[in-house]
Coordinates of C-alpha atoms in Angstrom, one line a residue:
Chain A
M1 CA -26.3 57.2 19.2
K2 CA -23.3 54.3 20.5
I3 CA -25.0 51.5 18.3
T4 CA -27.4 51.6 15.6
K5 CA -31.0 50.2 15.5
N6 CA -29.2 47.9 12.1
E7 CA -26.4 47.3 14.4
I8 CA -28.4 45.4 16.6
I9 CA -31.2 43.4 14.6
H10 CA -27.7 42.3 13.4
V11 CA -25.9 41.5 16.0
A12 CA -29.1 39.6 17.5
N13 CA -29.3 37.8 14.1
L14 CA -26.4 36.3 14.3
A15 CA -27.4 34.7 17.9
R16 CA -30.5 33.5 16.6
L17 CA -32.4 36.4 19.1
E18 CA -35.8 37.3 18.3
I19 CA -36.2 40.4 18.8
D20 CA -39.2 42.2 18.3
E21 CA -40.2 46.0 17.1
A22 CA -41.4 47.2 20.4
S23 CA -38.0 46.7 22.5
L24 CA -35.6 47.0 19.6
D25 CA -35.7 51.1 21.1
K26 CA -35.4 50.1 24.7
V27 CA -32.7 47.1 23.8
T28 CA -30.4 49.4 21.0
E29 CA -30.4 52.2 24.3
Q30 CA -29.0 49.4 26.4
I31 CA -26.2 48.5 24.9
G32 CA -25.1 52.0 23.6
R33 CA -25.3 53.1 27.7
I34 CA -22.5 49.6 27.4
L35 CA -21.1 50.5 24.6
E36 CA -20.7 54.1 25.9
Y37 CA -18.6 52.6 29.4
V38 CA -16.3 50.6 27.5
D39 CA -15.5 54.3 25.7
T40 CA -14.8 55.4 29.5
L41 CA -12.7 52.6 30.4
N42 CA -11.5 52.8 27.2
Q43 CA -9.7 56.3 28.6
V44 CA -7.5 54.1 30.6
D45 CA -4.5 54.1 29.7
T46 CA -3.2 50.1 29.2
K47 CA -0.3 50.2 26.9
N48 CA 2.2 48.1 29.4
I49 CA -1.2 46.4 30.7
Q50 CA -0.9 42.9 29.3
G51 CA -4.6 42.0 28.2
T52 CA -6.6 39.4 30.7
S53 CA -8.0 36.5 28.8
H54 CA -8.0 34.6 32.4
A55 CA -9.6 35.3 35.2
I56 CA -7.6 32.4 36.8
T57 CA -3.0 32.2 36.6
L58 CA -2.8 28.7 35.6
T59 CA -1.6 27.6 32.3
N60 CA -0.8 24.0 30.4
A61 CA -4.0 22.2 32.0
F62 CA -3.2 18.6 29.8
R63 CA -5.2 15.1 29.4
E64 CA -2.6 12.4 28.4
D65 CA -4.0 11.0 24.6
I66 CA -6.1 7.3 26.4
I67 CA -9.5 6.4 25.5
K68 CA -12.0 7.0 28.2
D69 CA -15.8 5.5 28.1
H70 CA -18.0 6.9 25.7
L71 CA -22.7 7.1 26.0
T72 CA -24.5 4.7 24.0
N73 CA -26.3 6.1 21.5
N74 CA -29.5 5.9 23.8
Q75 CA -27.8 8.1 25.9
A76 CA -26.9 10.3 23.0
L77 CA -29.5 11.0 21.5
S78 CA -32.4 11.3 24.9
N79 CA -32.3 15.0 24.9
A80 CA -32.7 15.1 20.9
P81 CA -36.2 17.0 19.9
E82 CA -36.1 14.1 17.4
K83 CA -34.2 11.0 15.8
E84 CA -33.2 8.9 13.6
N85 CA -30.9 5.4 12.4
G86 CA -29.2 6.2 15.2
A87 CA -29.1 9.6 13.5
F88 CA -29.9 14.3 14.8
V89 CA -32.4 14.5 12.6
V90 CA -32.4 18.3 12.1
P91 CA -33.9 20.4 9.0
K92 CA -32.3 20.6 5.6
I93 CA -29.8 22.6 6.2
V94 CA -27.0 23.2 2.8
G95 CA -23.9 25.4 2.5
R96 CA -22.7 27.3 5.4
Chain B
M1 CA -2.8 42.3 -20.4
E2 CA -1.2 38.2 -18.8
F3 CA -2.7 38.5 -16.0
E4 CA -0.8 37.0 -12.8
P5 CA -2.4 33.8 -10.9
V6 CA -1.9 34.8 -6.9
I7 CA -3.1 31.9 -4.6
G8 CA -2.9 30.5 -1.0
L9 CA -3.5 27.3 0.6
E10 CA -5.1 26.7 3.2
V11 CA -5.0 22.9 4.5
H12 CA -6.6 20.6 7.4
A13 CA -4.8 17.9 8.5
Q14 CA -6.1 15.1 11.1
L15 CA -4.4 14.2 13.3
K16 CA -4.0 10.7 14.6
T17 CA -4.6 10.8 18.4
Q18 CA -6.2 8.2 20.2
S19 CA -8.6 10.0 21.2
K20 CA -9.9 13.5 20.6
I21 CA -9.1 17.3 21.2
F22 CA -10.8 18.2 24.8
C23 CA -12.2 15.0 25.7
S24 CA -11.5 11.1 26.0
C25 CA -14.2 10.5 23.4
S26 CA -12.2 7.8 20.2
T27 CA -11.7 9.7 17.6
A28 CA -11.6 6.2 15.0
F29 CA -13.3 6.3 12.0
G30 CA -16.0 4.6 10.4
A31 CA -18.1 4.1 14.2
P32 CA -21.6 3.4 14.0
P33 CA -23.1 7.1 13.8
N34 CA -23.4 9.1 17.9
T35 CA -20.8 5.7 18.9
H36 CA -18.2 7.7 20.0
V37 CA -19.6 11.0 21.1
C38 CA -19.7 12.2 25.3
P39 CA -21.0 15.3 27.0
V40 CA -18.4 17.5 26.5
C41 CA -17.5 17.2 22.9
L42 CA -21.8 16.5 22.1
G43 CA -21.6 20.4 23.3
M44 CA -23.7 19.6 26.8
P45 CA -24.0 22.5 29.2
G46 CA -21.8 22.7 32.2
V47 CA -19.2 20.5 30.5
L48 CA -15.1 20.9 31.0
P49 CA -12.8 20.7 28.1
V50 CA -9.1 19.2 28.6
L51 CA -6.8 19.6 25.9
N52 CA -5.5 16.8 25.3
K53 CA -1.5 16.8 25.4
K54 CA -0.7 14.8 22.5
V55 CA -2.3 17.6 19.8
V56 CA 0.4 20.1 21.0
E57 CA 3.1 17.3 20.1
Y58 CA 2.1 16.7 17.4
A59 CA 1.4 20.4 15.6
L60 CA 5.0 21.0 17.7
R61 CA 6.7 18.4 15.5
M62 CA 4.5 20.0 12.2
A63 CA 5.6 23.6 13.7
V64 CA 9.3 23.3 13.6
A65 CA 9.1 20.6 10.6
T66 CA 8.6 23.6 8.8
G67 CA 10.8 26.3 10.3
C68 CA 8.0 27.6 12.0
Q69 CA 8.4 30.4 15.6
V70 CA 6.2 28.6 18.2
A71 CA 4.2 31.1 19.7
E72 CA 5.6 31.1 23.8
I73 CA 2.0 31.8 24.7
S74 CA -0.5 30.7 22.8
R75 CA -4.5 30.8 23.1
F76 CA -7.5 29.5 22.2
A77 CA -10.8 30.8 20.9
R78 CA -13.9 30.4 19.8
K79 CA -15.8 30.9 16.8
N80 CA -18.8 31.4 17.2
Y81 CA -21.2 30.3 14.0
F82 CA -24.9 28.4 13.9
Y83 CA -25.0 24.7 12.2
P84 CA -26.1 21.6 12.4
D85 CA -22.5 19.6 12.2
L86 CA -21.3 22.5 15.9
P87 CA -23.3 21.8 18.5
K88 CA -22.0 23.9 21.3
G89 CA -22.5 27.0 18.6
Y90 CA -19.3 27.3 18.4
Q91 CA -15.4 26.0 17.0
I92 CA -12.7 25.7 19.4
S93 CA -9.8 27.5 17.1
Q94 CA -6.9 29.4 17.8
Y95 CA -6.7 33.3 16.4
E96 CA -5.2 35.6 17.6
L97 CA -2.3 33.5 19.6
P98 CA -1.8 30.5 17.2
I99 CA 1.8 28.0 18.4
A100 CA 3.5 28.5 15.2
A101 CA 3.8 31.1 12.7
F102 CA 6.3 31.6 9.6
G103 CA 7.7 28.9 9.4
E104 CA 8.3 28.1 5.0
V105 CA 7.8 24.7 3.0
E106 CA 10.5 24.5 0.1
I107 CA 8.5 23.0 -3.4
E108 CA 10.6 21.9 -6.6
V109 CA 8.5 22.8 -10.0
N110 CA 9.9 22.0 -13.6
G111 CA 13.2 21.9 -12.1
T112 CA 12.7 25.4 -9.9
A113 CA 13.3 25.2 -6.2
I114 CA 10.5 28.0 -4.9
K115 CA 10.1 29.4 -0.8
I116 CA 6.5 28.8 0.2
G117 CA 5.4 30.4 2.8
I118 CA 3.9 29.2 6.0
T119 CA 1.6 31.9 7.4
R120 CA 0.0 30.5 10.7
I121 CA -0.4 26.7 12.7
H122 CA -3.1 26.6 15.0
M123 CA -5.1 23.9 16.0
E124 CA -8.6 23.4 16.6
E125 CA -10.9 20.7 16.8
D126 CA -13.3 19.3 13.8
A127 CA -17.3 19.9 13.1
G128 CA -19.6 17.0 12.6
K129 CA -20.8 15.4 10.0
L130 CA -24.0 16.1 8.6
N131 CA -26.0 13.6 5.9
H132 CA -28.9 15.1 3.8
D133 CA -31.2 13.3 3.5
P134 CA -32.5 13.1 -0.8
H135 CA -35.7 12.6 -0.5
R136 CA -36.9 14.8 2.2
P137 CA -36.0 18.1 4.3
M138 CA -34.1 16.9 6.9
S139 CA -30.5 16.6 7.1
H140 CA -28.7 13.6 9.5
V141 CA -26.5 14.4 12.8
D142 CA -23.5 12.0 13.6
L143 CA -20.7 14.0 15.9
N144 CA -18.2 11.2 15.9
R145 CA -16.0 13.3 14.0
T146 CA -17.2 16.4 16.3
G147 CA -13.3 16.7 18.2
V148 CA -11.6 15.3 16.4
P149 CA -8.4 16.9 16.7
L150 CA -7.0 19.3 13.9
I151 CA -4.5 21.7 13.2
E152 CA -4.9 24.4 9.6
I153 CA -1.8 25.5 8.0
V154 CA -2.2 28.5 6.8
S155 CA 0.1 29.2 3.6
E156 CA 1.2 33.4 2.4
P157 CA 0.0 33.7 -1.2
D158 CA 3.3 32.3 -2.7
I159 CA 1.8 30.2 -5.2
R160 CA 1.5 30.8 -9.1
S161 CA 0.5 28.1 -10.8
P162 CA -2.2 25.3 -10.5
E163 CA 1.0 22.9 -10.5
E164 CA 2.7 25.0 -8.2
A165 CA -0.3 24.6 -5.7
G166 CA 0.4 20.4 -6.2
A167 CA 4.1 20.6 -5.3
Y168 CA 3.5 22.0 -2.2
L169 CA 0.3 20.1 -1.1
K170 CA 2.2 16.8 -2.0
K171 CA 5.1 18.3 -0.4
L172 CA 2.9 18.5 3.0
R173 CA 1.2 15.4 2.9
S174 CA 4.6 13.8 2.7
I175 CA 6.2 15.6 5.9
L176 CA 3.0 14.9 7.8
R177 CA 3.1 11.1 6.6
Y178 CA 6.6 11.8 7.3
L179 CA 5.8 12.5 10.3
E180 CA 2.7 9.9 11.8
I181 CA 0.9 12.2 12.9
C182 CA -1.7 12.4 9.4
D183 CA -2.5 10.1 7.0
G184 CA -2.9 12.6 4.8
N185 CA -5.5 10.4 2.6
M186 CA -7.7 13.1 0.8
E187 CA -10.4 11.0 -0.4
E188 CA -11.4 10.4 3.3
G189 CA -10.6 13.9 4.4
S190 CA -8.5 13.4 7.1
F191 CA -6.3 15.5 4.8
R192 CA -9.0 18.6 3.5
C193 CA -7.7 21.9 1.5
D194 CA -9.1 25.2 0.6
A195 CA -8.2 27.5 -1.4
N196 CA -8.1 31.2 -1.9
I197 CA -7.5 33.1 -5.8
S198 CA -6.8 36.1 -7.1
L199 CA -5.8 37.5 -9.8
R200 CA -2.9 40.5 -10.9
P201 CA -2.0 42.3 -14.2
K202 CA 1.4 40.8 -14.2
G203 CA 4.0 42.8 -12.7
D204 CA 0.9 44.5 -10.2
E205 CA 1.5 44.5 -6.1
K206 CA -1.5 44.9 -5.2
F207 CA -4.0 41.5 -4.8
G208 CA -7.3 41.4 -7.3
T209 CA -10.2 40.5 -5.7
R210 CA -9.7 36.8 -4.5
T211 CA -12.7 33.0 -5.0
E212 CA -11.5 31.1 -2.4
L213 CA -12.5 27.6 -3.5
K214 CA -14.1 24.6 -1.5
N215 CA -14.3 20.6 -2.1
L216 CA -11.3 20.2 -3.7
N217 CA -10.8 16.3 -2.0
S218 CA -8.3 14.5 -4.4
F219 CA -5.2 16.4 -5.6
K220 CA -6.4 16.5 -8.9
H221 CA -9.5 18.5 -8.1
V222 CA -7.0 20.7 -6.9
E223 CA -5.2 21.5 -9.5
K224 CA -8.5 21.4 -12.4
A225 CA -10.0 23.0 -9.6
I226 CA -7.7 25.6 -10.2
H227 CA -7.1 25.3 -12.8
Y228 CA -10.5 26.3 -14.0
E229 CA -11.5 29.1 -11.2
I230 CA -7.9 31.2 -12.8
R231 CA -9.9 31.0 -16.1
R232 CA -12.8 32.0 -15.5
Q233 CA -11.7 35.3 -13.3
Q234 CA -9.5 35.9 -16.9
A235 CA -12.6 36.3 -18.3
I236 CA -14.4 38.2 -16.5
L237 CA -11.0 41.2 -16.5
E238 CA -10.6 40.4 -19.7
E239 CA -14.0 41.9 -20.5
G240 CA -13.5 45.0 -17.9
G241 CA -15.4 43.1 -15.1
Q242 CA -15.0 42.9 -11.7
V243 CA -14.5 39.4 -9.6
I244 CA -17.3 39.1 -6.6
Q245 CA -15.2 38.1 -3.2
E246 CA -17.2 34.9 -2.6
T247 CA -16.5 31.5 -2.0
R248 CA -17.4 28.6 -4.5
L249 CA -17.8 25.1 -4.2
W250 CA -15.0 22.6 -7.3
N251 CA -17.7 20.1 -9.0
P252 CA -16.1 17.4 -10.3
D253 CA -18.9 16.2 -12.2
S254 CA -19.0 19.3 -14.2
Q255 CA -16.0 19.8 -13.6
K256 CA -16.9 24.2 -12.2
T257 CA -17.1 26.1 -10.2
Y258 CA -20.0 27.9 -8.2
S259 CA -20.9 30.1 -6.2
M260 CA -22.1 29.5 -2.6
R261 CA -24.3 32.7 -2.5
D262 CA -23.9 32.6 1.6
K263 CA -25.6 35.0 3.6
E264 CA -23.1 37.9 4.6
E265 CA -22.8 37.2 7.8
A266 CA -21.5 33.4 7.6
H267 CA -17.7 35.6 7.9
D268 CA -19.2 37.3 10.6
Y269 CA -17.0 35.3 13.5
R270 CA -17.3 37.4 16.9
Y271 CA -14.0 35.0 17.9
F272 CA -13.0 36.1 21.5
P273 CA -10.7 33.4 24.0
D274 CA -12.1 30.8 25.2
P275 CA -12.2 30.9 29.0
D276 CA -12.6 27.0 29.8
L277 CA -9.0 26.9 28.2
L278 CA -6.2 27.7 29.7
P279 CA -3.3 29.9 28.2
L280 CA -1.1 27.4 26.1
V281 CA 2.7 28.2 27.3
I282 CA 5.4 26.2 25.2
D283 CA 8.7 26.3 26.0
K284 CA 12.5 26.2 24.8
A285 CA 12.7 22.3 26.4
W286 CA 9.9 20.9 24.8
I287 CA 10.7 22.6 21.4
D288 CA 14.1 20.8 21.5
Q289 CA 13.0 17.8 22.1
V290 CA 10.2 17.9 19.5
R291 CA 13.2 18.6 17.3
N292 CA 15.6 16.2 18.5
D293 CA 13.3 14.2 18.1
L294 CA 12.9 14.8 14.6
P295 CA 12.5 12.0 11.8
E296 CA 14.4 12.7 8.6
L297 CA 12.4 14.5 6.7
P298 CA 11.1 13.6 2.5
D299 CA 14.0 16.6 2.0
E300 CA 16.7 14.9 4.3
K301 CA 16.2 11.8 2.8
T302 CA 16.8 12.6 -0.4
D303 CA 19.5 14.2 0.1
R304 CA 20.8 10.7 2.1
F305 CA 20.2 8.6 -0.5
I306 CA 21.0 10.3 -3.9
H307 CA 25.0 10.4 -2.0
Q308 CA 24.6 7.0 -0.3
Y309 CA 23.0 5.0 -3.2
S310 CA 24.6 6.9 -5.8
L311 CA 21.2 6.9 -7.1
P312 CA 19.9 10.5 -9.6
E313 CA 18.2 13.5 -8.0
Q314 CA 14.9 11.6 -10.1
D315 CA 15.2 8.6 -8.6
A316 CA 16.0 9.2 -5.0
E317 CA 13.1 12.2 -5.4
R318 CA 10.4 8.9 -6.3
L319 CA 11.4 6.6 -3.9
T320 CA 11.4 8.6 -1.0
S321 CA 8.5 10.6 -1.8
S322 CA 6.7 8.9 0.4
K323 CA 8.2 6.9 4.1
E324 CA 7.4 3.3 3.2
L325 CA 8.4 3.3 -0.6
A326 CA 12.3 4.9 0.6
D327 CA 11.9 1.4 4.1
Y328 CA 10.9 -0.7 1.8
F329 CA 13.8 0.7 -0.7
E330 CA 16.1 0.2 2.0
A331 CA 15.5 -2.7 3.0
C332 CA 16.1 -4.9 -0.1
V333 CA 19.2 -2.7 -0.6
T334 CA 20.6 -4.5 2.7
I335 CA 19.7 -7.9 1.1
F336 CA 20.7 -6.5 -2.6
S337 CA 23.5 -4.2 -2.1
E338 CA 22.9 -2.8 -6.3
P339 CA 20.8 0.4 -5.0
K340 CA 20.5 1.6 -8.7
A341 CA 19.5 -1.3 -10.2
V342 CA 16.8 -2.3 -7.1
C343 CA 15.5 1.5 -7.7
N344 CA 14.4 0.2 -11.2
W345 CA 13.0 -3.1 -10.2
I346 CA 10.8 -0.3 -8.3
T347 CA 9.9 2.3 -10.1
G348 CA 9.1 1.3 -12.7
I349 CA 7.8 -2.7 -12.5
L350 CA 7.1 -3.0 -8.9
L351 CA 4.9 0.4 -8.9
G352 CA 3.2 -0.2 -11.5
L353 CA 1.8 -3.4 -10.2
L354 CA 0.5 -1.7 -7.4
N355 CA 0.2 0.7 -9.5
A356 CA -2.4 -1.5 -11.8
Q357 CA -3.9 -3.2 -8.5
G358 CA -4.6 -0.1 -6.5
K359 CA -2.5 -0.3 -3.9
T360 CA 0.5 0.5 -1.8
I361 CA 3.8 -0.8 -1.2
E362 CA 2.4 -1.0 1.7
E363 CA 0.0 -4.7 0.6
S364 CA 2.5 -5.0 -1.9
P365 CA 2.4 -8.7 -3.0
V366 CA 5.7 -8.8 -2.8
T367 CA 7.9 -8.1 0.0
A368 CA 11.6 -6.3 0.2
E369 CA 12.8 -9.5 1.1
N370 CA 11.9 -11.7 -2.7
L371 CA 12.5 -8.7 -4.4
A372 CA 15.9 -8.4 -3.3
G373 CA 15.8 -12.1 -3.4
L374 CA 15.4 -12.2 -7.4
L375 CA 17.7 -10.1 -8.1
K376 CA 20.2 -11.8 -6.4
L377 CA 19.5 -14.7 -8.4
V378 CA 19.6 -12.8 -11.8
S379 CA 22.9 -11.5 -10.3
E380 CA 25.1 -14.9 -9.1
D381 CA 23.4 -16.2 -12.3
V382 CA 20.8 -18.7 -11.5
L383 CA 17.9 -17.2 -13.3
S384 CA 19.3 -14.5 -16.0
A385 CA 17.8 -11.6 -17.0
K386 CA 15.3 -12.3 -19.9
I387 CA 12.3 -14.7 -17.4
A388 CA 12.7 -12.4 -14.2
K389 CA 10.0 -11.3 -15.1
A390 CA 8.2 -14.4 -15.8
V391 CA 9.0 -15.0 -11.9
F392 CA 8.5 -11.2 -10.5
D393 CA 4.7 -11.7 -12.2
E394 CA 4.0 -15.4 -10.5
M395 CA 5.8 -13.8 -6.9
A396 CA 3.0 -10.9 -7.3
E397 CA 0.8 -13.6 -7.5
T398 CA 1.2 -16.8 -5.4
G399 CA 3.5 -14.7 -2.7
K400 CA 6.2 -16.8 -3.1
S401 CA 10.0 -15.7 -3.0
A402 CA 11.7 -16.7 -6.3
R403 CA 14.1 -19.5 -5.1
Q404 CA 11.1 -21.2 -4.8
I405 CA 9.8 -20.0 -7.9
V406 CA 12.4 -21.3 -10.0
D407 CA 13.6 -24.3 -7.7
E408 CA 9.5 -25.7 -8.3
K409 CA 9.7 -24.6 -12.1
G410 CA 12.9 -25.6 -13.5
L411 CA 13.6 -22.8 -14.6
V412 CA 17.5 -22.2 -13.0
Q413 CA 19.2 -20.6 -15.8
V414 CA 21.6 -22.8 -18.1
T415 CA 25.3 -21.9 -17.3
D416 CA 26.6 -25.4 -18.2
S417 CA 28.6 -24.6 -21.7
S418 CA 27.9 -28.6 -22.7
A419 CA 24.2 -28.0 -22.8
I420 CA 24.4 -25.0 -24.2
E421 CA 27.7 -25.7 -27.0
A422 CA 24.5 -28.7 -27.9
V423 CA 21.6 -26.3 -28.7
V424 CA 24.2 -23.8 -30.7
Q425 CA 25.3 -26.5 -32.8
K426 CA 21.7 -27.3 -33.2
V427 CA 20.7 -23.5 -34.3
I428 CA 23.5 -23.5 -36.9
D429 CA 22.5 -26.3 -38.1
A430 CA 19.1 -25.5 -38.6
S431 CA 20.0 -21.4 -40.1
P432 CA 23.0 -22.3 -43.0
D433 CA 21.6 -19.7 -44.6
E434 CA 22.1 -17.2 -41.8
V435 CA 25.2 -18.8 -41.8
V436 CA 26.8 -17.9 -44.4
A437 CA 25.5 -14.1 -44.5
Y438 CA 26.9 -13.7 -41.3
K439 CA 30.5 -15.4 -42.6
G440 CA 30.0 -12.7 -45.0
G441 CA 29.8 -10.3 -42.8
K442 CA 26.1 -9.0 -41.9
R443 CA 27.7 -9.2 -38.1
K444 CA 24.0 -8.1 -36.8
L445 CA 22.8 -11.3 -37.4
I446 CA 24.7 -12.4 -34.2
G447 CA 21.0 -11.7 -32.6
F448 CA 19.7 -13.7 -34.4
F449 CA 21.4 -16.4 -33.6
V450 CA 20.6 -15.6 -29.9
G451 CA 17.4 -15.6 -30.1
Q452 CA 16.7 -18.7 -31.9
V453 CA 19.1 -20.2 -29.1
M454 CA 17.1 -18.5 -26.1
K455 CA 14.1 -20.4 -27.8
E456 CA 15.8 -23.5 -27.8
T457 CA 16.7 -22.6 -24.0
S458 CA 13.0 -21.5 -22.8
G459 CA 14.8 -18.6 -21.9
K460 CA 17.2 -20.3 -19.2
A461 CA 20.4 -20.2 -21.2
N462 CA 23.3 -17.6 -19.9
P463 CA 23.5 -15.3 -22.5
G464 CA 27.4 -14.4 -21.9
I465 CA 28.3 -17.9 -22.4
V466 CA 25.9 -18.8 -25.4
N467 CA 27.9 -15.3 -27.1
K468 CA 30.9 -16.7 -26.6
I469 CA 30.2 -19.8 -28.2
L470 CA 28.4 -18.2 -30.6
Q471 CA 31.6 -15.8 -31.7
D472 CA 34.1 -19.3 -31.1
K473 CA 31.9 -21.9 -33.9
L474 CA 31.0 -19.1 -36.0
G475 CA 34.5 -17.1 -36.5
G476 CA 33.7 -13.8 -34.6

């Protein structure tokens, strides 16, 4: 197997995805197959080829350092499930 | 066994741009929460970040000033983690292709010059601010700071003591301020530092296990926290124990570091190139332009002060510790061209006053013009050096010029010989015993007579003339 169930659980947790016990086998197998395909790709000799990070060849898109309009506080918070005193409210999470 | 500390510092410097790094929101500090925000920095779906050219310009200034190699091509990457101060679920940073690397900064500790290598400098966006409710299990999120531009400056593990760490930080801050790209305020968080610390037996090449120290929000805390951490690790190693690789927080109240006990996954950031931002290409012409436009840097200014003004190294370093102080000094010297006297007044008296009042040189109640004016009056014998300090204090209090105060209070020095002669005669007449003793050889009594004359004239008599008349009369 290319990837273990524990690795899948770890990666899912990093991405805050819930995977139930029932689908764990299936996901592990599918991602394993994807990784096998990556192995296939890895057989191609890419020694003298630059990696591609962007699909287009443009570079250097800049903006000037100018302040433009902001959202109002009401607009900014309009999708917030909970808000107070102009701030978003979230459960307390201390330490990162 | 003797241990050697190995220290590397990661410094985050907030760049003084008007707008954020990837959107046009204001970077101004202190606005009401969530009023300097837009769909881009709030991380709304479907928006596109666009790079602020000035951020690149500022990062280049620091890169060139620290002798870094600027990367011809650099790239932005996403650093993925979940925390409520980060609305997108990732921070846009630079990872495998930072804008600059391989620089160095020279510091001096106890008279020895040391070069500290710069591993890399990269650009990234700041996160928002969380205010934890002290009573309820909730936090308030303010995203005004989200997207404010930062550069992260990573040092090589070249630092060997808390004092070196402090000197390195001060030098970085000074360079950033000279370049006018960061205000360097540690307390307000525009200049932040994390420290990586490990110990190894002296003479060993291999590094020991390190800890990362966070929450070092003043220069004093940085040195104290590193001191503490070195002692803590040393105690563990001496007992045959092992240092655990972890992040620790400095608590300034207890003067100790504490483990943050973060989950191991926290450092699994899964970086990948940000497809929303194009690669950044910096050509030689741009680097040359930045190099040509670079202002005089702290070390250059110190050298110039030593040579141009014939100042001792220590004085030159003190005066150039900030660009504003150096400017103040030069403004004084333009008006009153005795650099050493100006330097002594600034370092000895003015800085003492500013320190006591908690003010910066820009907020000095005595302007450079007024200080130079005071020194000019002393050198022209209008004002005696003895009461110059009192006049200075009055200037600091009222903001008036020395001339104004001298005129108002009638403090003009008495240089009229006949007036002084009358006072001298009065003093001599009143002290027959001392006159006899003086004539009998107790020459030190001249000080007594000078003092009496000064007392009679409220310090206004010209000391040179007083001395001369006294010696004439006493038969010196």
